[in-house]
Coordinates of C-alpha atoms in Angstrom, one line a residue:
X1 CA -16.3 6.3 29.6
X2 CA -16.9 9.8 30.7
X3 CA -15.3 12.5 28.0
X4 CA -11.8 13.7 29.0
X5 CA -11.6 16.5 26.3
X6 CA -11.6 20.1 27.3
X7 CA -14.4 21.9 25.8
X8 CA -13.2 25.3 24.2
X9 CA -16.9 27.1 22.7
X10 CA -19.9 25.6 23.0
X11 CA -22.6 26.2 20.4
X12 CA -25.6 28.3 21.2
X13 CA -29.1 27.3 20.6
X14 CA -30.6 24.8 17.8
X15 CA -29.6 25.0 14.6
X16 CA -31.8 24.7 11.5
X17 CA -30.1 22.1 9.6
X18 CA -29.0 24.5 6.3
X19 CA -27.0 26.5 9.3
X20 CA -25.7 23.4 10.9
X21 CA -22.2 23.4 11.1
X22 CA -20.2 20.1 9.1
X23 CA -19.8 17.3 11.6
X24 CA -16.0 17.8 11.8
X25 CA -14.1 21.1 11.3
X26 CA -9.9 21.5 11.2
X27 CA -8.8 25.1 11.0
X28 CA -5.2 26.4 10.8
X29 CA -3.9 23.1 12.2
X30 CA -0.2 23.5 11.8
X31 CA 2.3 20.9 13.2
X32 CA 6.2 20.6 13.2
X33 CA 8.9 17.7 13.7
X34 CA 11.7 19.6 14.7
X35 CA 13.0 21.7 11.2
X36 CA 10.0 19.6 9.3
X37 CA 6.6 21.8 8.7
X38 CA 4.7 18.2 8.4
X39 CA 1.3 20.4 8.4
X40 CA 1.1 24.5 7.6
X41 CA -2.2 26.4 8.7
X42 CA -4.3 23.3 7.1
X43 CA -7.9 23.5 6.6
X44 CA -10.7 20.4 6.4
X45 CA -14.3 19.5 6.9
X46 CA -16.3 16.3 7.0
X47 CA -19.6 16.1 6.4
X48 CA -22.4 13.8 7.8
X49 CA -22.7 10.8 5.7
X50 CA -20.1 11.1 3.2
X51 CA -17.0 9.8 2.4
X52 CA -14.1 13.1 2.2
X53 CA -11.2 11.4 0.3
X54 CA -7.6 12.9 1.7
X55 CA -5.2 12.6 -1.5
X56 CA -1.6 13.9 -1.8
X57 CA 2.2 12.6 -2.4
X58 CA 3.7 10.8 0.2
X59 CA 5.0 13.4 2.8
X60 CA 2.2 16.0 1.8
X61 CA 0.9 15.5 5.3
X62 CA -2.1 13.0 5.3
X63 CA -0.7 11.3 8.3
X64 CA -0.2 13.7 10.0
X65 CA -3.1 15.1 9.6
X66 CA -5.2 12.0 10.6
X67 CA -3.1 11.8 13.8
X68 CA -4.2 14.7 15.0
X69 CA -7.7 14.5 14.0
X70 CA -7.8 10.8 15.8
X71 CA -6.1 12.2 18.8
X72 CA -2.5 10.5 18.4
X73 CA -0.7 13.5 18.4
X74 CA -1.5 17.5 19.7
X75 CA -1.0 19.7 17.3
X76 CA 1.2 23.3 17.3
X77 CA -1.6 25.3 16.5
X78 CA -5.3 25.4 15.0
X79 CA -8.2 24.2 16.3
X80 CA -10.7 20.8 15.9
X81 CA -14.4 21.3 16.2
X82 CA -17.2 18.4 16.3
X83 CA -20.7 19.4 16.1
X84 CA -19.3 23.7 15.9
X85 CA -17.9 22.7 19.6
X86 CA -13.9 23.1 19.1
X87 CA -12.5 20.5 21.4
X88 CA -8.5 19.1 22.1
X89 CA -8.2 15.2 22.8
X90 CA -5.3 14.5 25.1
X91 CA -5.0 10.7 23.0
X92 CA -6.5 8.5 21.4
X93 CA -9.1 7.1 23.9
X94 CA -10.3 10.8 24.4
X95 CA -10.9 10.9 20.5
X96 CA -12.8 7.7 20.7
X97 CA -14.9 9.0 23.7
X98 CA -16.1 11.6 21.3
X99 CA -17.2 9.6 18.4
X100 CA -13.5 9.4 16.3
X101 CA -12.2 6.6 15.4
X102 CA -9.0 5.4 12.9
X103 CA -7.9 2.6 11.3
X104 CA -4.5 3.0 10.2
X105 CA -2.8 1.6 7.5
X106 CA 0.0 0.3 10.2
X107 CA -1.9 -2.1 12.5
X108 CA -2.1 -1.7 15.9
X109 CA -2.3 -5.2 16.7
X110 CA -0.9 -7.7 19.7
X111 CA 0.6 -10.7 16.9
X112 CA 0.7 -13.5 19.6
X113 CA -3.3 -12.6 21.2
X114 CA -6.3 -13.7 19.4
X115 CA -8.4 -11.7 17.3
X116 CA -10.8 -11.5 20.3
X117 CA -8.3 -10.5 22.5
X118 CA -7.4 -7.7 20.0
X119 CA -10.8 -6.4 19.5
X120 CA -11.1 -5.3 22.8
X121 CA -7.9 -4.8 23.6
X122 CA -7.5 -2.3 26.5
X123 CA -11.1 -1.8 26.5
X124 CA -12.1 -4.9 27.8
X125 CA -15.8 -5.4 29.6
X126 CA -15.3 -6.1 33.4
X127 CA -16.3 -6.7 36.6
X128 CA -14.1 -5.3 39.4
X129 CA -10.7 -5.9 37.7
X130 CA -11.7 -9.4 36.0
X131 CA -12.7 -9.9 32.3
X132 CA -16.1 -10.5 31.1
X133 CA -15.0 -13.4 29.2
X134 CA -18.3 -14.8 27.7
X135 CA -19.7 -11.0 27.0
X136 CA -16.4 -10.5 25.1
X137 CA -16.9 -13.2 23.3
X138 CA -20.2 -13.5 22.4
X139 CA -19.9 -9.4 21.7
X140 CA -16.9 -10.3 19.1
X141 CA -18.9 -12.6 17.2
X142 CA -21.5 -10.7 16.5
X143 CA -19.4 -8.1 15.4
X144 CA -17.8 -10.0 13.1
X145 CA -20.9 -11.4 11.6
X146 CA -23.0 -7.9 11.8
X147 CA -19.6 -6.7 9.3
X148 CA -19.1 -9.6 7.5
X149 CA -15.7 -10.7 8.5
X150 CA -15.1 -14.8 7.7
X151 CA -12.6 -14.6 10.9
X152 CA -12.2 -17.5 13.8
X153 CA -11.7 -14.9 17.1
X154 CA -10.5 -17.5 18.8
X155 CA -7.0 -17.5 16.0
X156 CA -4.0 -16.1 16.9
X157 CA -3.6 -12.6 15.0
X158 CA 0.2 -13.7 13.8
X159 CA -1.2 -16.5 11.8
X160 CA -3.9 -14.2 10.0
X161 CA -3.3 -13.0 6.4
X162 CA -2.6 -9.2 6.3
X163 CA -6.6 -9.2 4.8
X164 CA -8.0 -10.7 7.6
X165 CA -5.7 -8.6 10.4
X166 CA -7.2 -5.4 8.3
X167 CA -10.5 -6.7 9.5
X168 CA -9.6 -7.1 12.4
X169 CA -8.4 -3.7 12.8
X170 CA -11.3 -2.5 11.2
X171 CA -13.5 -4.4 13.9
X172 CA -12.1 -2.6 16.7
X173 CA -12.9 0.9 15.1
X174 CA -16.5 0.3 14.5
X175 CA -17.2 -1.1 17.6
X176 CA -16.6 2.4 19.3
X177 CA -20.1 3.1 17.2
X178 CA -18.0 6.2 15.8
X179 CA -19.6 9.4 14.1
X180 CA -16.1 10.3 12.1
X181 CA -14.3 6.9 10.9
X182 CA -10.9 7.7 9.4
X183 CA -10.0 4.6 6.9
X184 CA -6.2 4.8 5.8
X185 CA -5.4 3.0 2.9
X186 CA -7.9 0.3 3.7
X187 CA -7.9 -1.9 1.0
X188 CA -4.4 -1.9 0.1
X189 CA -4.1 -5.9 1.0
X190 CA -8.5 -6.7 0.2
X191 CA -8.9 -8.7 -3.1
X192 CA -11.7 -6.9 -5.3
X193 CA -14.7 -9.2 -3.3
X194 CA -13.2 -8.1 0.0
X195 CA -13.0 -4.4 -1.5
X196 CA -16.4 -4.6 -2.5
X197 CA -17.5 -6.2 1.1
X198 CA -15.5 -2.9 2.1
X199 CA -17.2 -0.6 0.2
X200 CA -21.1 -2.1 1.4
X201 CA -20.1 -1.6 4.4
X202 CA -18.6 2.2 4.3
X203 CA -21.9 3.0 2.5
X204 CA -24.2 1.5 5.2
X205 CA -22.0 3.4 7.8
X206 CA -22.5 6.6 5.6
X207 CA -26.4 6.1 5.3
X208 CA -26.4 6.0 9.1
X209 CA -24.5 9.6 9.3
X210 CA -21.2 8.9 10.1
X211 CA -18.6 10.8 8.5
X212 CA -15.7 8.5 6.5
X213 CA -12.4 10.1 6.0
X214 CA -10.7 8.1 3.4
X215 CA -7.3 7.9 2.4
X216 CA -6.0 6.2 -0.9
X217 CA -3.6 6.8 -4.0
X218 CA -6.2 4.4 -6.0
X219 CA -7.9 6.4 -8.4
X220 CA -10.6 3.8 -9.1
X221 CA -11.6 3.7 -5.8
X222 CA -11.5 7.6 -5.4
X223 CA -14.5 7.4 -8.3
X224 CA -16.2 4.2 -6.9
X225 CA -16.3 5.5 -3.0
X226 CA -15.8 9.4 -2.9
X227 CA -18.3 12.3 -2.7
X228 CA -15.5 15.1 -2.4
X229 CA -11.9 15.2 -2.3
X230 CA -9.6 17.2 -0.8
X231 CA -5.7 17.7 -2.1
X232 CA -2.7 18.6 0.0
X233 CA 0.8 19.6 -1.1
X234 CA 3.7 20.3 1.5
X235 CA 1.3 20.5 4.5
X236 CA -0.8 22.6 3.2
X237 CA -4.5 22.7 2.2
X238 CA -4.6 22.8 -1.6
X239 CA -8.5 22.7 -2.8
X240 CA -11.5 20.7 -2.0
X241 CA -13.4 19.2 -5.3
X242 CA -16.5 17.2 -5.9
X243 CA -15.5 13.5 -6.9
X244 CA -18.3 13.8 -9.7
X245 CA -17.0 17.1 -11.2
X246 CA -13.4 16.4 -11.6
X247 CA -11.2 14.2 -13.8
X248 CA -7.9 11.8 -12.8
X249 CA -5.8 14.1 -14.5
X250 CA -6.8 17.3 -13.0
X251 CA -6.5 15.5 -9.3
X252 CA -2.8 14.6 -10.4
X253 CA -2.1 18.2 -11.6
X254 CA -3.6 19.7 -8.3
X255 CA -1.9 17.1 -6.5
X256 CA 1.8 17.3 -7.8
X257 CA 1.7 21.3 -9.0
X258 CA 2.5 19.8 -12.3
X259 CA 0.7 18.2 -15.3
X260 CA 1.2 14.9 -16.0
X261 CA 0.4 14.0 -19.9
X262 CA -0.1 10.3 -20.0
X263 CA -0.3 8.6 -16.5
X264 CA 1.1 4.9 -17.8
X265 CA 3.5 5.3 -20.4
X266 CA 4.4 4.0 -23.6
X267 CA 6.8 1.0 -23.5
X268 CA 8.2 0.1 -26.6
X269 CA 7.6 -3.9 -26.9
X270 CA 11.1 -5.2 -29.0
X271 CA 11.4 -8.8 -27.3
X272 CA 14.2 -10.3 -28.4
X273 CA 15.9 -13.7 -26.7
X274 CA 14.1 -16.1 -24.0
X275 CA 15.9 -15.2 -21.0
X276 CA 13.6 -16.6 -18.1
X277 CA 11.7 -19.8 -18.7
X278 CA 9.4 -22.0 -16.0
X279 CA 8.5 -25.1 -16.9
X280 CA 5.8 -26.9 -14.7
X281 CA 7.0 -25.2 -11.5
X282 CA 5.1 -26.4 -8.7
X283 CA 5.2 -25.4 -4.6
X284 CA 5.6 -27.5 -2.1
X285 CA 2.8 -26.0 -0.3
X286 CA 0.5 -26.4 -3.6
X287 CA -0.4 -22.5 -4.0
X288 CA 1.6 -22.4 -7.5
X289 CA 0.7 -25.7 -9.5
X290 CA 2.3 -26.8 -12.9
X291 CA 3.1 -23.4 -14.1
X292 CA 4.7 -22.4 -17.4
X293 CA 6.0 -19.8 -18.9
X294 CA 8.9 -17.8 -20.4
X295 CA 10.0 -14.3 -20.9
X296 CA 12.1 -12.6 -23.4
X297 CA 14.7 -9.4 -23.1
X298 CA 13.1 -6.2 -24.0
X299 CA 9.3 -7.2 -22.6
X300 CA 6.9 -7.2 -19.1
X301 CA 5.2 -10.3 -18.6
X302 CA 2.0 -9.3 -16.0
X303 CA 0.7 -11.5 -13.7
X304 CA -2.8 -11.1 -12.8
X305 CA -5.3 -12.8 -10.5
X306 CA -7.3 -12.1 -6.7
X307 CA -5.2 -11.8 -3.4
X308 CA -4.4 -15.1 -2.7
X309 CA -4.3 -16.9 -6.0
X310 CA -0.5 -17.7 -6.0
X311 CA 1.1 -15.0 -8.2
X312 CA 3.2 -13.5 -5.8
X313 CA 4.5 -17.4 -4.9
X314 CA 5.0 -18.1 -8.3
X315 CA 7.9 -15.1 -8.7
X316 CA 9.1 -16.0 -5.2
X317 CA 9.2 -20.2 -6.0
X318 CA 11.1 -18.6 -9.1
X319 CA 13.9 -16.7 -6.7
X320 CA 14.2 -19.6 -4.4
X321 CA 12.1 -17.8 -1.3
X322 CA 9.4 -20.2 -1.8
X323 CA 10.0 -24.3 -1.3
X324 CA 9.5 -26.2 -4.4
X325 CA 8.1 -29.9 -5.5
X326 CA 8.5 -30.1 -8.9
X327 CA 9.7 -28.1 -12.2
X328 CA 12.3 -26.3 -13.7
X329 CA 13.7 -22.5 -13.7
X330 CA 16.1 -21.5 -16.7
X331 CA 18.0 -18.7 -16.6
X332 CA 19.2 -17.9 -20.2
X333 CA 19.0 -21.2 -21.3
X334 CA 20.9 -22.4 -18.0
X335 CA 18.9 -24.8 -15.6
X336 CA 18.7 -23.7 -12.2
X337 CA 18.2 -26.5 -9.9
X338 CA 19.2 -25.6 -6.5
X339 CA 17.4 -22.0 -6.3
X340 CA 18.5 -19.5 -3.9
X341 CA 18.7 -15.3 -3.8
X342 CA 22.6 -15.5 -4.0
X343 CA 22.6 -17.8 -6.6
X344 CA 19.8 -15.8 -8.6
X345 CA 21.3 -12.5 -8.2
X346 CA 24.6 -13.6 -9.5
X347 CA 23.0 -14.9 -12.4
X348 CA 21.5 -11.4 -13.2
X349 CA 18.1 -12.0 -11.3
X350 CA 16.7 -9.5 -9.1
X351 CA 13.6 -9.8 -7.0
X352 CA 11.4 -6.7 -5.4
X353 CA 9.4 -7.8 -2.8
X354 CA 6.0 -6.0 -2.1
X355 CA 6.8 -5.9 1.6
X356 CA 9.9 -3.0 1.7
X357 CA 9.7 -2.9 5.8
X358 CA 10.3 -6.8 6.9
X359 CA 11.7 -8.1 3.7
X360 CA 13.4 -5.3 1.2
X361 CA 15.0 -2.7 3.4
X362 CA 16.8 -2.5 6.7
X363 CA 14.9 0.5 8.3
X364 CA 17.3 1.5 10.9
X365 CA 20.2 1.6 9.0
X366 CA 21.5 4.6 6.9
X367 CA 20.7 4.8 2.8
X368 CA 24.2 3.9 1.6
X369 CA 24.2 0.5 3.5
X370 CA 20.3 -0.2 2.2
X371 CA 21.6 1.2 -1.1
X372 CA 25.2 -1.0 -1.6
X373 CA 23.5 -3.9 0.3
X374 CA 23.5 -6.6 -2.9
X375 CA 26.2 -4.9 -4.2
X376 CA 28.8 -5.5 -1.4
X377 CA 30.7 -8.4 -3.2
X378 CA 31.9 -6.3 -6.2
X379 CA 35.4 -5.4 -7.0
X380 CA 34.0 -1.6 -6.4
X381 CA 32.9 -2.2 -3.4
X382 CA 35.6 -4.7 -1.6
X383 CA 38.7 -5.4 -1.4
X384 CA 40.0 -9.1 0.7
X385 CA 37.0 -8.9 2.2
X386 CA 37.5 -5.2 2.9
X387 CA 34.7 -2.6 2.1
X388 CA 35.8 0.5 0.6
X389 CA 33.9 3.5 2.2
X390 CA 34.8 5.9 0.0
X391 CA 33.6 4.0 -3.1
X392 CA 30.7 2.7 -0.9
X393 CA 29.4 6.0 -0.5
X394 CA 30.4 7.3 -4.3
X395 CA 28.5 3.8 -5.2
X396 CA 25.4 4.7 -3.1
X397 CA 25.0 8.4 -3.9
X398 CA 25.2 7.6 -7.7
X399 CA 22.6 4.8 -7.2
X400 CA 20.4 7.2 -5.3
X401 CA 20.4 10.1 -7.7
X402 CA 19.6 7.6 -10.9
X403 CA 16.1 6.6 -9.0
X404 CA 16.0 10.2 -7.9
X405 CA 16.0 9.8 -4.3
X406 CA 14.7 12.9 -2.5
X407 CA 16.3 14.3 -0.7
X408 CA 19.1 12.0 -0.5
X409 CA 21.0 11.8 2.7
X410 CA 23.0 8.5 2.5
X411 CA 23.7 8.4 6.5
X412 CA 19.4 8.9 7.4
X413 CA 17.9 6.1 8.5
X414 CA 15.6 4.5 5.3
X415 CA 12.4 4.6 8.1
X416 CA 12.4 8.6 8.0
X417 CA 12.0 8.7 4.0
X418 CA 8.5 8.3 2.6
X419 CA 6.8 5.5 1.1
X420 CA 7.8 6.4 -2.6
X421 CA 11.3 7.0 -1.4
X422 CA 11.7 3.7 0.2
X423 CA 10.3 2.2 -2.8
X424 CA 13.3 4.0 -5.1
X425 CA 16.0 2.6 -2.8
X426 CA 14.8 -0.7 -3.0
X427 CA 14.6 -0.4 -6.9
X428 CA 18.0 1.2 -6.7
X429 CA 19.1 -1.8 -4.6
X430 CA 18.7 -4.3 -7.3
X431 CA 20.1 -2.1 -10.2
X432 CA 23.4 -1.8 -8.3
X433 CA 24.0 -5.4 -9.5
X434 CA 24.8 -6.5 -13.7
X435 CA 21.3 -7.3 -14.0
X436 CA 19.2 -7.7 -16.6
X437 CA 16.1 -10.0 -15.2
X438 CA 13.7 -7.9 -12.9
X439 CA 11.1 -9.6 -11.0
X440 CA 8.8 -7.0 -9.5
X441 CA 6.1 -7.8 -6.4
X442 CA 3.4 -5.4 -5.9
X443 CA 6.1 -2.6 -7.3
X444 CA 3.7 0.4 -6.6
X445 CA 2.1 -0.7 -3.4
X446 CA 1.4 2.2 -0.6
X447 CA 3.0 5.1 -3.4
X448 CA 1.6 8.2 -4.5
X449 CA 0.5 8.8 -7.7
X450 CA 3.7 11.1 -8.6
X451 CA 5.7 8.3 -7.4
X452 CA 4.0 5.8 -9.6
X453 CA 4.4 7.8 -12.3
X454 CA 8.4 8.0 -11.5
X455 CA 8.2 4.1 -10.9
X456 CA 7.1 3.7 -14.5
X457 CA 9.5 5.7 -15.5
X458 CA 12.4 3.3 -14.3
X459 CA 10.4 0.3 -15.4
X460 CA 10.3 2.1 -18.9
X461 CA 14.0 2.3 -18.7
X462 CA 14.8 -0.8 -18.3
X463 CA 12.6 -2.6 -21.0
X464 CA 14.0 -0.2 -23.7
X465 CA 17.3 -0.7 -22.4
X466 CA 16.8 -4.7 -23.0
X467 CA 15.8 -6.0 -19.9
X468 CA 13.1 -8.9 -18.5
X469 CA 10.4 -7.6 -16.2
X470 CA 8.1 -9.4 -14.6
X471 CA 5.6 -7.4 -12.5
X472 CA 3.1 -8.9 -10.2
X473 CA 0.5 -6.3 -9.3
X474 CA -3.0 -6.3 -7.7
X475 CA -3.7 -3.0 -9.1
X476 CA -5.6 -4.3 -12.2
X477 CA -5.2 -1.1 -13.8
X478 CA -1.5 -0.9 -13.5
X479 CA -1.0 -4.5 -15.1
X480 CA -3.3 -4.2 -17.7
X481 CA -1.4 -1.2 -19.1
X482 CA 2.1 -1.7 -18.6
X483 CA 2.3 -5.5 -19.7
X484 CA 3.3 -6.9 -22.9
X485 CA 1.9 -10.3 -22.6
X486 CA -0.4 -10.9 -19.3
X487 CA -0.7 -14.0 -17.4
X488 CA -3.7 -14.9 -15.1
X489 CA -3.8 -16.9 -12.7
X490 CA -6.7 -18.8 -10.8
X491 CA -6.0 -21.1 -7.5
X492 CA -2.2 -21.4 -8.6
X493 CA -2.4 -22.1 -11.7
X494 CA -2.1 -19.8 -15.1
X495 CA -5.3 -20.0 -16.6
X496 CA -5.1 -17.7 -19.7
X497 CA -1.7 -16.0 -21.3
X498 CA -3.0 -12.8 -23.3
X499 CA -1.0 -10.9 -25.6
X500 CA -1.0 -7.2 -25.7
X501 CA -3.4 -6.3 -28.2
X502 CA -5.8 -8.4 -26.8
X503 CA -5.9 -7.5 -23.2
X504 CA -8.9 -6.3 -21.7
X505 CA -10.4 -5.6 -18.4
X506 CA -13.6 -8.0 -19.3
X507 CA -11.1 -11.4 -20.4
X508 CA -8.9 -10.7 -17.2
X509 CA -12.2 -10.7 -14.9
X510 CA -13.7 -13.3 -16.4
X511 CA -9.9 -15.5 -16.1
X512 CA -10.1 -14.5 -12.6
X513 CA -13.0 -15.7 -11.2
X514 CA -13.4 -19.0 -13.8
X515 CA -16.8 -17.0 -15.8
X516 CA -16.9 -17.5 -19.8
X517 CA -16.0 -14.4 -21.9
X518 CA -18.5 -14.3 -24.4
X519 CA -16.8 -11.9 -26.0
X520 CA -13.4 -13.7 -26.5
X521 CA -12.3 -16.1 -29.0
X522 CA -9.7 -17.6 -26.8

């Protein structure tokens, strides 16, 4: 494919390699939406062979930033240089011509092709107009093979687990053989083997020369992965650090502007009542089997365990989204036989899915309907059948500024606020209700770290307040520190309950992938 981009300076002469320029430059990029400044005289380089982590609150301009680094968007002003040659990709196709590729942490995938089709999707090898079926094919499988990728490329991409479509999406980038690989949020939905298979393989791809420009809220990974971070606030370039220099806290403090004491906070543990027991619960499609167990007011029950083990089912068997077989739910001593969202959330139960765009929010719709949505059959809110606007909108804009909603514009669509925002409607959402039993999916998943922190907050809230919480996180960090008792569970089933003072990273790795703890006495 012959390069398209209009070449602005071209360097002169060889270089020694102490003088040669990083392989990726950004200067003064500045880009608006309208009245929004998403990006203000911004600053960035990428080395050869290292990984550059991009960390900053949602709306502090990462995306756009990566946009118009992989050609997606043109910025206002500024300049892009590869090699000290400043260049200006019309698209996406034009980046890829010169060696940058993305893969964004919203697919770009056809659901109903196959993961071959997808792979070289509108790049396709051919022969006068027709597809070079067997070249595609046999070319997909050894890419999948050369990266390590478990994936039929004959499956339809709809059926595939969000894991397996980020391989797939990862696939596509790597087979443009880039020199600058941008990698947003790319293990967001990888269990920690996947993550590791993810991090081999951005370390081979680093030893070859290419430049990896990472984004993630995960501070773990920003110390397994990183060589040298740089922060953004408000669009702007804040400072660049070495990963091995600098500590969580002072990333957080650069990031937000302001210092953060203690990043997980202290939850007073006063359990009182059972409120929410399961006895022997299992699904009808087997991924939760004979699972028990109960939680009291006033505590967070954790539940632990590898993408894929069943945790996530088990909360959602418990909330009637997921078909059951056999067992029991109790809600405050009440049996619950026939299961389903309406019933639960009239019995105080509220669930928080880990997937806000298709399952907890209505994107297109303004905040205040998002906000009132389980709320609508209150006396406050109705009337015959009648919604009351005016209340609606008092309703709303109180529930808003409780979860701190910012800023709060009840009639904006949901799909303009940032991640963390979306996430405080949805919380909002379920507190609109009398409820006192909160089942939380994945409650910090795609948030910034000041987000998180405002998250906890809530969560915090709500135990000292008297309330059940059940949170279901892959962020092993996260679980270990906020929960009372922690559950883990293996292939569907809860293979060790572990009370607070005995939690540990080394008993919940060892419960996870069936190993003997040594160490343990359970």
């Amino acid at each position: 494919m012959a390069a398209a981009a209009t070449l602005v300076n071209e360097s002169q002469g060889a270089q020694s390699p102490e003088m040669a320029p990083p392989l990726l430059a950004v200067s003064g990029i500045s880009k608006r939406f309208g009245a929004v400044r998403a990006l203000d005289t911004m600053d960035f380089d990428l080395r050869r062979g290292e990984v550059h982590v991009v960390f900053g609150e949602n709306g502090a301009g990462k995306s756009t930033l990566i946009n118009v680094i992989a050609g997606a968007i043109p910025p206002d002003q500024g300049s892009l240089a590869i090699d000290g040659k400043e260049l200006r990709f019309r698209d996406v196709q034009d980046a890829r011509a010169h060696g940058v590729a993305a893969m964004f942490q919203e697919f770009s995938l056809a659901p109903h092709l196959s993961v071959e089709e997808n792979i070289f999707l509108g790049a396709e090898p051919n022969s006068y107009g027709f597809v070079r079926i067997a070249e595609r094919r046999t070319r997909v499988a050894e890419a999948l093979s050369r990266f390590g990728f478990a994936i039929d490329p004959q499956a339809m991409v709809a059926r595939l687990s969000r894991a397996e479509q980020q391989m797939v999406e990862m696939t596509k980038a790597l087979l443009t053989d880039p020199r600058v690989l941008i990698l947003d949020e790319p293990t967001a939905s990888l269990s920690q083997k996947e993550t590791e298979s993810m991090f081999g393989l951005v370390r081979q791809l680093c030893a070859q020369g290419v430049g990896i420009i990472y984004i993630t809220h995960r501070m773990k990974e920003i110390e397994a992965i990183g060589d040298r971070v740089t922060i953004m606030r408000d669009g702007r370039f804040v400072k660049t650090v070495d990963v091995a220099t600098t500590t969580q806290k002072s990333l957080v403090e650069l990031m937000t502007g302001r210092s953060f004491e203690k990043f997980y906070p202290e939850i007073a543990h006063t359990p009182g009542e059972v409120v929410l027991e399961v006895k022997n619960l299992t699904t009808l499609t087997g991924c939760v089997s004979n699972a028990s167990f109960a939680v009291r007011a006033g505590e967070i029950v954790g539940l632990s365990g590898l993408v894929g083990c069943g945790k996530s089912e088990m909360i959602r068997s418990i909330f009637g989204l997921e078909p059951v077989r056999s067992g029991t739910v109790e809600v405050r001593g009440k049996s619950v036989p026939v299961r389903t969202p309406a019933r639960l959330l009239e019995m105080g139960v509220a669930y928080i899915s880990s997937d806000r765009r298709n399952e907890g929010l209505m994107l297109l719709r303004p905040t205040r309907e998002n906000l009132t949505l389980s709320s609508l059959g209150q006396t406050e809110l109705s009337w015959s059948g009648w919604l009351k606007t005016a209340s609606e909108r008092t309703f709303a804009k109180r529930l808003g500024e409780r979860l701190r909603v910012r800023p709060l514009e009840l009639d904006k669509p949901v799909v303009k606020y940032s991640g963390g925002n979306q996430q405080k409607i949805m919380i909002a959402k379920a507190m609109g209700r009398e409820t006192d039993i909160f089942l939380f999916d994945e409650p910090t998943v795609g948030i910034d770290v000041s987000a998180r922190v405002e998250v906890y907050g809530f969560i915090k809230e709500l135990v000292e307040a008297g309330a059940a919480v059940i949170i279901v996180s892959s962020d092993l960090p996260e679980v270990l520190n906020l929960s009372h008792r922690l559950l883990v569970v293996r292939n569907g089933e809860i293979v060790d309950q572990i009370e607070k003072s005995d939690i540990s990273e080394g008993r919940v790795l060892h419960g996870f992938f069936g190993t003997i703890d040594e160490t343990s006495s359970h």
